[in-house]
Amino acid sequence: MAQSVGIKDVARAAGVSVGTVSNVINRPDTVASETRARVLSVIDRLGYVRSESARQLRAGRSRIMGLLVLDMGNPFFVDVARGAERAAREAGLGVMVCNSAQNAAEEAEYLSLFAEQRVRGVLLTPADASGRNIAAFRRHGIPFVLVDRVAEGAGACSVSVDDVAGGALAVRHLVDAGHRSIAYVSGPPGLNQVRDRRTGALNALAEAGLGEDALRELPTDRLDVAAGRDAGARLLGLADRPTAVFCANDLLALGVLQAMYAAGVTVPDDLAIVGYDDIEFAAAAAVPLTSVRQPAVTMGALAAGLLLEETEQAAGQRSHEHRRVVLRPELVVRHSSLAAR
């Protein structure tokens, strides 16, 4: 097995001190051009790569930002990661992306990994509804920002979308189209986003003079296409089937759409469907999907910016106050909900 080349090997081969090699790497202007060229030639010939982890430990500041999301299979979180990565790269940092798979135990393991790696900070969409994982992570003193979740209290920053307003947008649209019986295909009840979108849906029904019984909830264990297909099968089995369905995210909505297509149910004539997130696949579906758009890339970039600001405060470079940024959702109407009743 080939051994890694160290800075001492470079110094020996170039006939200079370790300090000179270090200066060539970190402060090249302080080294004579002839010496610098000789050292760089040796670095290239030997294939020396600086140990970034060792440098970070000596400096006490990592160049890595952690990002822990609920489901990297959901394009919404891919877009969040894109926004965060862009902001981090502009600041000279990298992003370590991890996926909790909506599992509190896996979330705890990844947070422990971030602490072990001494990351600069963490962007987190929590899977643990109890808050215990966050409470345990706080003890490490590593800054974090919540993404797609509103921070409770004044102890952390957060960037989210007003999901109550989003749920109201979706169901108000369906009510305006004449629907009076609507299904809500939700997700794990412990997720705040699921509860908030249901609250918004009920608010829109109340505005129209309709009671809570106008909303039939079909809960799911997960927020993916397979769970949507399962919910669609349950929906088809209802004797008094609703005429419209609002789904807690687009993956669920795409699963419901697949179930309807397989059963010969026409969308939107027999059943109108509205999703949430407006992922790229929503517009490309067999029946283009009406959806509530979240500015995912913007969310990731804003959250990374808040985290960078907080870490700079910790380094004494600037002041920082915890803020809760709440963005507005937007309804994007497509064919899946256009048939009037």
Short mmCIF file of C-alpha atoms in Angstrom, two decimals:
data_model
loop_
_atom_site.label_atom_id
_atom_site.label_comp_id
_atom_site.label_asym_id
_atom_site.label_seq_id
_atom_site.Cartn_x
_atom_site.Cartn_y
_atom_site.Cartn_z
CA MET A 1 0.00 0.00 0.00
CA ALA A 2 1.37 3.41 -0.97
CA GLN A 3 2.21 5.71 1.91
CA SER A 4 0.95 9.28 1.96
CA VAL A 5 3.48 12.02 1.37
CA GLY A 6 3.96 14.42 4.27
CA ILE A 7 5.31 17.93 4.51
CA LYS A 8 8.61 16.58 5.92
CA ASP A 9 9.06 14.49 2.77
CA VAL A 10 8.63 17.60 0.63
CA ALA A 11 11.10 19.58 2.74
CA ARG A 12 13.69 16.80 2.56
CA ALA A 13 13.38 16.41 -1.21
CA ALA A 14 13.51 20.17 -1.81
CA GLY A 15 16.41 20.73 0.60
CA VAL A 16 14.52 23.30 2.68
CA SER A 17 12.97 23.47 6.13
CA VAL A 18 9.42 22.39 6.98
CA GLY A 19 8.68 26.02 7.76
CA THR A 20 9.69 27.06 4.25
CA VAL A 21 7.34 24.47 2.73
CA SER A 22 4.56 25.75 4.98
CA ASN A 23 5.23 29.31 3.84
CA VAL A 24 5.13 28.27 0.17
CA ILE A 25 1.70 26.74 0.76
CA ASN A 26 0.20 29.38 3.03
CA ARG A 27 2.24 32.59 2.48
CA PRO A 28 3.96 32.24 -0.92
CA ASP A 29 4.82 35.94 -1.13
CA THR A 30 7.23 35.53 1.78
CA VAL A 31 9.41 32.97 -0.08
CA ALA A 32 11.99 33.78 -2.76
CA SER A 33 10.72 32.95 -6.23
CA GLU A 34 13.50 30.43 -6.98
CA THR A 35 12.92 28.55 -3.70
CA ARG A 36 9.17 28.70 -4.19
CA ALA A 37 9.43 27.23 -7.67
CA ARG A 38 11.68 24.38 -6.40
CA VAL A 39 9.28 23.50 -3.58
CA LEU A 40 6.24 23.60 -5.87
CA SER A 41 8.02 21.34 -8.33
CA VAL A 42 8.68 18.79 -5.56
CA ILE A 43 5.05 19.04 -4.35
CA ASP A 44 3.87 18.28 -7.88
CA ARG A 45 6.35 15.41 -8.36
CA LEU A 46 5.59 13.73 -5.03
CA GLY A 47 1.85 14.36 -5.19
CA TYR A 48 1.75 16.04 -1.78
CA VAL A 49 -1.73 17.09 -0.57
CA ARG A 50 -2.10 19.29 2.49
CA SER A 51 -3.93 17.70 5.43
CA GLU A 52 -6.90 20.01 5.65
CA SER A 53 -8.27 18.28 8.76
CA ALA A 54 -5.02 18.85 10.65
CA ARG A 55 -4.93 22.49 9.55
CA GLN A 56 -8.51 22.99 10.72
CA LEU A 57 -7.81 21.43 14.10
CA ARG A 58 -4.85 23.76 14.61
CA ALA A 59 -6.89 26.78 13.54
CA GLY A 60 -9.92 25.72 15.59
CA ARG A 61 -12.28 26.53 12.68
CA SER A 62 -13.58 24.02 10.18
CA ARG A 63 -14.19 24.88 6.53
CA ILE A 64 -17.13 22.47 6.40
CA MET A 65 -20.80 23.28 6.99
CA GLY A 66 -23.17 20.40 7.82
CA LEU A 67 -26.57 20.05 6.14
CA LEU A 68 -29.02 17.46 7.50
CA VAL A 69 -32.30 17.09 5.61
CA LEU A 70 -35.36 14.86 5.91
CA ASP A 71 -35.18 13.17 2.54
CA MET A 72 -32.60 13.63 -0.21
CA GLY A 73 -34.93 11.63 -2.46
CA ASN A 74 -37.21 14.68 -2.46
CA PRO A 75 -36.11 17.24 -5.06
CA PHE A 76 -37.23 20.01 -2.69
CA PHE A 77 -34.30 19.23 -0.39
CA VAL A 78 -31.95 18.91 -3.34
CA ASP A 79 -32.84 22.52 -4.18
CA VAL A 80 -32.31 23.56 -0.55
CA ALA A 81 -28.86 21.96 -0.72
CA ARG A 82 -28.11 23.79 -3.98
CA GLY A 83 -28.85 27.14 -2.36
CA ALA A 84 -26.83 26.34 0.76
CA GLU A 85 -23.88 25.03 -1.27
CA ARG A 86 -23.81 28.15 -3.42
CA ALA A 87 -23.68 30.46 -0.40
CA ALA A 88 -21.09 28.29 1.35
CA ARG A 89 -18.85 28.15 -1.72
CA GLU A 90 -18.88 31.94 -2.01
CA ALA A 91 -17.58 32.02 1.57
CA GLY A 92 -14.85 29.48 0.82
CA LEU A 93 -16.60 26.61 2.63
CA GLY A 94 -17.78 23.16 1.66
CA VAL A 95 -21.03 21.41 2.62
CA MET A 96 -21.38 17.92 4.08
CA VAL A 97 -24.90 16.76 3.14
CA CYS A 98 -26.57 14.02 5.19
CA ASN A 99 -30.02 12.45 5.04
CA SER A 100 -31.96 11.55 8.19
CA ALA A 101 -34.59 9.66 6.11
CA GLN A 102 -37.23 11.16 8.44
CA ASN A 103 -35.77 9.02 11.24
CA ALA A 104 -34.98 10.57 14.63
CA ALA A 105 -32.34 7.94 15.48
CA GLU A 106 -30.45 8.53 12.23
CA GLU A 107 -30.70 12.27 12.82
CA ALA A 108 -29.05 11.84 16.23
CA GLU A 109 -26.21 9.82 14.69
CA TYR A 110 -25.51 12.45 12.05
CA LEU A 111 -25.57 15.27 14.59
CA SER A 112 -23.00 13.32 16.64
CA LEU A 113 -20.90 12.94 13.48
CA PHE A 114 -21.04 16.69 12.86
CA ALA A 115 -19.89 17.30 16.43
CA GLU A 116 -17.01 14.81 16.04
CA GLN A 117 -15.93 16.49 12.81
CA ARG A 118 -16.13 19.93 14.46
CA VAL A 119 -18.03 21.40 11.53
CA ARG A 120 -18.34 25.18 11.30
CA GLY A 121 -22.13 24.98 11.78
CA VAL A 122 -25.18 22.96 10.82
CA LEU A 123 -28.28 23.56 8.71
CA LEU A 124 -30.99 21.25 10.00
CA THR A 125 -34.50 20.19 9.05
CA PRO A 126 -35.46 18.26 12.20
CA ALA A 127 -36.94 14.76 12.08
CA ASP A 128 -37.27 14.47 15.87
CA ALA A 129 -40.53 16.12 16.92
CA SER A 130 -39.58 15.92 20.62
CA GLY A 131 -36.64 18.31 20.24
CA ARG A 132 -34.32 16.01 22.22
CA ASN A 133 -31.79 15.70 19.41
CA ILE A 134 -31.46 19.46 19.08
CA ALA A 135 -31.18 19.85 22.85
CA ALA A 136 -28.35 17.31 22.94
CA PHE A 137 -26.57 18.96 20.01
CA ARG A 138 -26.69 22.39 21.68
CA ARG A 139 -24.25 21.15 24.32
CA HIS A 140 -21.45 21.10 21.73
CA GLY A 141 -21.73 24.85 21.19
CA ILE A 142 -21.86 24.48 17.39
CA PRO A 143 -24.12 27.07 15.72
CA PHE A 144 -27.11 25.76 13.79
CA VAL A 145 -29.99 27.13 11.73
CA LEU A 146 -33.33 25.39 11.24
CA VAL A 147 -34.50 25.05 7.63
CA ASP A 148 -38.15 24.58 6.65
CA ARG A 149 -39.03 24.86 10.33
CA VAL A 150 -39.72 27.86 12.56
CA ALA A 151 -37.39 28.08 15.55
CA GLU A 152 -39.18 28.19 18.89
CA GLY A 153 -37.92 30.81 21.31
CA ALA A 154 -34.92 33.03 20.71
CA GLY A 155 -32.16 30.42 20.84
CA ALA A 156 -31.67 29.79 17.12
CA CYS A 157 -32.20 31.19 13.64
CA SER A 158 -34.62 29.63 11.19
CA VAL A 159 -35.71 30.00 7.57
CA SER A 160 -39.10 28.62 6.63
CA VAL A 161 -42.18 29.13 4.52
CA ASP A 162 -45.59 30.05 5.96
CA ASP A 163 -47.13 26.59 5.64
CA VAL A 164 -50.43 27.70 7.16
CA ALA A 165 -50.75 30.22 4.35
CA GLY A 166 -49.67 27.56 1.86
CA GLY A 167 -52.31 25.10 2.98
CA ALA A 168 -54.92 27.84 2.74
CA LEU A 169 -53.82 28.71 -0.81
CA ALA A 170 -54.24 25.11 -1.94
CA VAL A 171 -57.66 24.50 -0.45
CA ARG A 172 -59.02 27.96 -1.23
CA HIS A 173 -58.20 27.24 -4.87
CA LEU A 174 -60.14 23.96 -4.72
CA VAL A 175 -63.10 25.55 -2.94
CA ASP A 176 -63.21 28.34 -5.52
CA ALA A 177 -63.39 25.63 -8.21
CA GLY A 178 -66.55 24.29 -6.54
CA HIS A 179 -65.19 21.40 -4.45
CA ARG A 180 -66.96 20.80 -1.14
CA SER A 181 -65.40 17.48 -0.13
CA ILE A 182 -61.59 17.43 -0.08
CA ALA A 183 -59.10 14.80 1.04
CA TYR A 184 -55.84 15.77 2.71
CA VAL A 185 -53.08 13.24 2.09
CA SER A 186 -50.77 14.15 4.92
CA GLY A 187 -47.55 12.67 6.26
CA PRO A 188 -46.04 11.75 9.62
CA PRO A 189 -48.15 13.64 12.20
CA GLY A 190 -45.06 14.65 14.16
CA LEU A 191 -43.87 16.97 11.39
CA ASN A 192 -44.84 20.60 11.95
CA GLN A 193 -45.10 21.19 8.22
CA VAL A 194 -47.81 18.53 7.91
CA ARG A 195 -49.80 20.00 10.79
CA ASP A 196 -49.44 23.59 9.59
CA ARG A 197 -50.61 22.76 6.07
CA ARG A 198 -53.66 21.02 7.54
CA THR A 199 -54.37 24.10 9.69
CA GLY A 200 -54.26 26.28 6.59
CA ALA A 201 -56.60 23.92 4.76
CA LEU A 202 -59.10 24.10 7.61
CA ASN A 203 -58.83 27.89 7.68
CA ALA A 204 -59.74 28.06 4.00
CA LEU A 205 -62.74 25.80 4.55
CA ALA A 206 -63.89 27.96 7.46
CA GLU A 207 -63.63 31.08 5.27
CA ALA A 208 -66.00 29.38 2.82
CA GLY A 209 -68.47 28.48 5.55
CA LEU A 210 -67.53 24.79 5.49
CA GLY A 211 -66.85 22.69 8.56
CA GLU A 212 -63.91 20.45 9.40
CA ASP A 213 -65.85 17.43 8.14
CA ALA A 214 -65.33 18.76 4.59
CA LEU A 215 -61.67 17.68 4.93
CA ARG A 216 -60.95 13.93 5.01
CA GLU A 217 -57.42 13.26 6.23
CA LEU A 218 -55.52 10.27 4.89
CA PRO A 219 -52.30 10.07 6.94
CA THR A 220 -49.12 8.43 5.64
CA ASP A 221 -45.99 7.22 7.37
CA ARG A 222 -43.71 8.83 4.80
CA LEU A 223 -43.64 11.65 2.29
CA ASP A 224 -42.77 9.74 -0.88
CA VAL A 225 -44.40 8.50 -4.07
CA ALA A 226 -45.04 5.00 -2.69
CA ALA A 227 -46.94 6.47 0.27
CA GLY A 228 -48.93 8.57 -2.19
CA ARG A 229 -49.91 5.49 -4.21
CA ASP A 230 -51.04 3.77 -1.01
CA ALA A 231 -53.11 6.81 -0.03
CA GLY A 232 -54.59 6.86 -3.55
CA ALA A 233 -55.69 3.24 -3.15
CA ARG A 234 -57.37 4.09 0.15
CA LEU A 235 -59.02 7.09 -1.47
CA LEU A 236 -60.43 4.89 -4.24
CA GLY A 237 -61.95 2.61 -1.61
CA LEU A 238 -64.02 5.35 0.04
CA ALA A 239 -67.76 5.02 -0.53
CA ASP A 240 -68.22 8.80 -0.49
CA ARG A 241 -65.04 9.69 -2.32
CA PRO A 242 -64.02 13.39 -2.18
CA THR A 243 -63.85 15.25 -5.48
CA ALA A 244 -60.45 16.79 -4.77
CA VAL A 245 -57.27 15.99 -2.89
CA PHE A 246 -54.62 18.22 -1.36
CA CYS A 247 -51.30 16.49 -0.69
CA ALA A 248 -48.68 17.57 1.86
CA ASN A 249 -45.98 17.41 -0.81
CA ASP A 250 -45.58 16.80 -4.53
CA LEU A 251 -44.18 13.27 -4.17
CA LEU A 252 -47.39 12.22 -2.42
CA ALA A 253 -49.42 13.98 -5.11
CA LEU A 254 -47.52 12.18 -7.87
CA GLY A 255 -48.22 8.86 -6.12
CA VAL A 256 -51.94 9.68 -5.91
CA LEU A 257 -51.89 10.63 -9.59
CA GLN A 258 -50.33 7.27 -10.47
CA ALA A 259 -53.00 5.43 -8.47
CA MET A 260 -55.78 7.32 -10.24
CA TYR A 261 -54.27 6.66 -13.66
CA ALA A 262 -53.98 2.93 -12.93
CA ALA A 263 -57.64 2.81 -11.82
CA GLY A 264 -58.93 4.73 -14.83
CA VAL A 265 -59.93 7.77 -12.76
CA THR A 266 -59.55 10.95 -14.82
CA VAL A 267 -57.63 13.90 -13.36
CA PRO A 268 -58.95 16.58 -13.01
CA ASP A 269 -62.48 15.67 -14.25
CA ASP A 270 -63.08 12.90 -11.69
CA LEU A 271 -60.58 14.08 -9.09
CA ALA A 272 -58.65 17.35 -8.78
CA ILE A 273 -55.17 17.17 -7.23
CA VAL A 274 -52.99 19.87 -5.63
CA GLY A 275 -49.48 19.20 -4.34
CA TYR A 276 -46.94 21.18 -2.33
CA ASP A 277 -43.31 22.27 -3.03
CA ASP A 278 -43.53 22.68 -6.83
CA ILE A 279 -40.61 20.38 -7.54
CA GLU A 280 -39.36 20.12 -11.12
CA PHE A 281 -41.34 16.91 -11.72
CA ALA A 282 -44.64 18.65 -10.91
CA ALA A 283 -44.78 20.49 -14.24
CA ALA A 284 -43.50 17.41 -16.12
CA ALA A 285 -46.10 14.95 -14.77
CA ALA A 286 -48.48 13.15 -17.15
CA VAL A 287 -51.08 15.60 -15.88
CA PRO A 288 -49.15 18.77 -14.96
CA LEU A 289 -49.57 19.23 -11.24
CA THR A 290 -50.95 22.29 -9.50
CA SER A 291 -48.68 22.94 -6.53
CA VAL A 292 -47.82 25.38 -3.77
CA ARG A 293 -44.34 26.65 -4.57
CA GLN A 294 -41.69 27.00 -1.89
CA PRO A 295 -38.54 29.00 -2.78
CA ALA A 296 -36.26 26.12 -1.84
CA VAL A 297 -32.99 27.44 -3.30
CA THR A 298 -33.58 30.79 -1.61
CA MET A 299 -34.29 29.04 1.69
CA GLY A 300 -30.99 27.17 1.54
CA ALA A 301 -29.01 30.29 0.64
CA LEU A 302 -30.62 32.43 3.33
CA ALA A 303 -30.11 29.76 5.98
CA ALA A 304 -26.44 29.38 5.04
CA GLY A 305 -26.04 33.15 5.20
CA LEU A 306 -27.48 33.28 8.71
CA LEU A 307 -25.20 30.44 9.80
CA LEU A 308 -22.13 32.15 8.36
CA GLU A 309 -23.09 35.35 10.14
CA GLU A 310 -23.42 33.50 13.46
CA THR A 311 -20.09 31.70 13.06
CA GLU A 312 -18.40 35.00 12.27
CA GLN A 313 -19.84 36.40 15.49
CA ALA A 314 -18.33 33.45 17.37
CA ALA A 315 -14.98 34.36 15.83
CA GLY A 316 -15.41 37.98 16.91
CA GLN A 317 -15.73 39.25 13.34
CA ARG A 318 -19.27 40.64 13.45
CA SER A 319 -22.41 40.89 15.59
CA HIS A 320 -25.36 38.58 15.14
CA GLU A 321 -28.93 38.35 16.40
CA HIS A 322 -31.05 35.23 15.98
CA ARG A 323 -33.78 35.79 13.41
CA ARG A 324 -36.77 33.83 12.15
CA VAL A 325 -37.20 34.38 8.41
CA VAL A 326 -40.61 33.31 7.09
CA LEU A 327 -41.10 33.34 3.33
CA ARG A 328 -44.41 33.45 1.48
CA PRO A 329 -45.58 30.51 -0.65
CA GLU A 330 -47.09 30.85 -4.11
CA LEU A 331 -49.82 28.80 -5.79
CA VAL A 332 -48.87 27.56 -9.27
CA VAL A 333 -52.01 26.42 -11.10
CA ARG A 334 -51.72 23.68 -13.72
CA HIS A 335 -54.07 21.18 -15.36
CA SER A 336 -54.49 18.77 -12.41
CA SER A 337 -56.99 21.08 -10.68
CA LEU A 338 -58.61 23.04 -13.50
CA ALA A 339 -61.93 21.21 -13.95
CA ALA A 340 -64.76 23.21 -12.34
CA ARG A 341 -67.48 21.44 -10.38
#
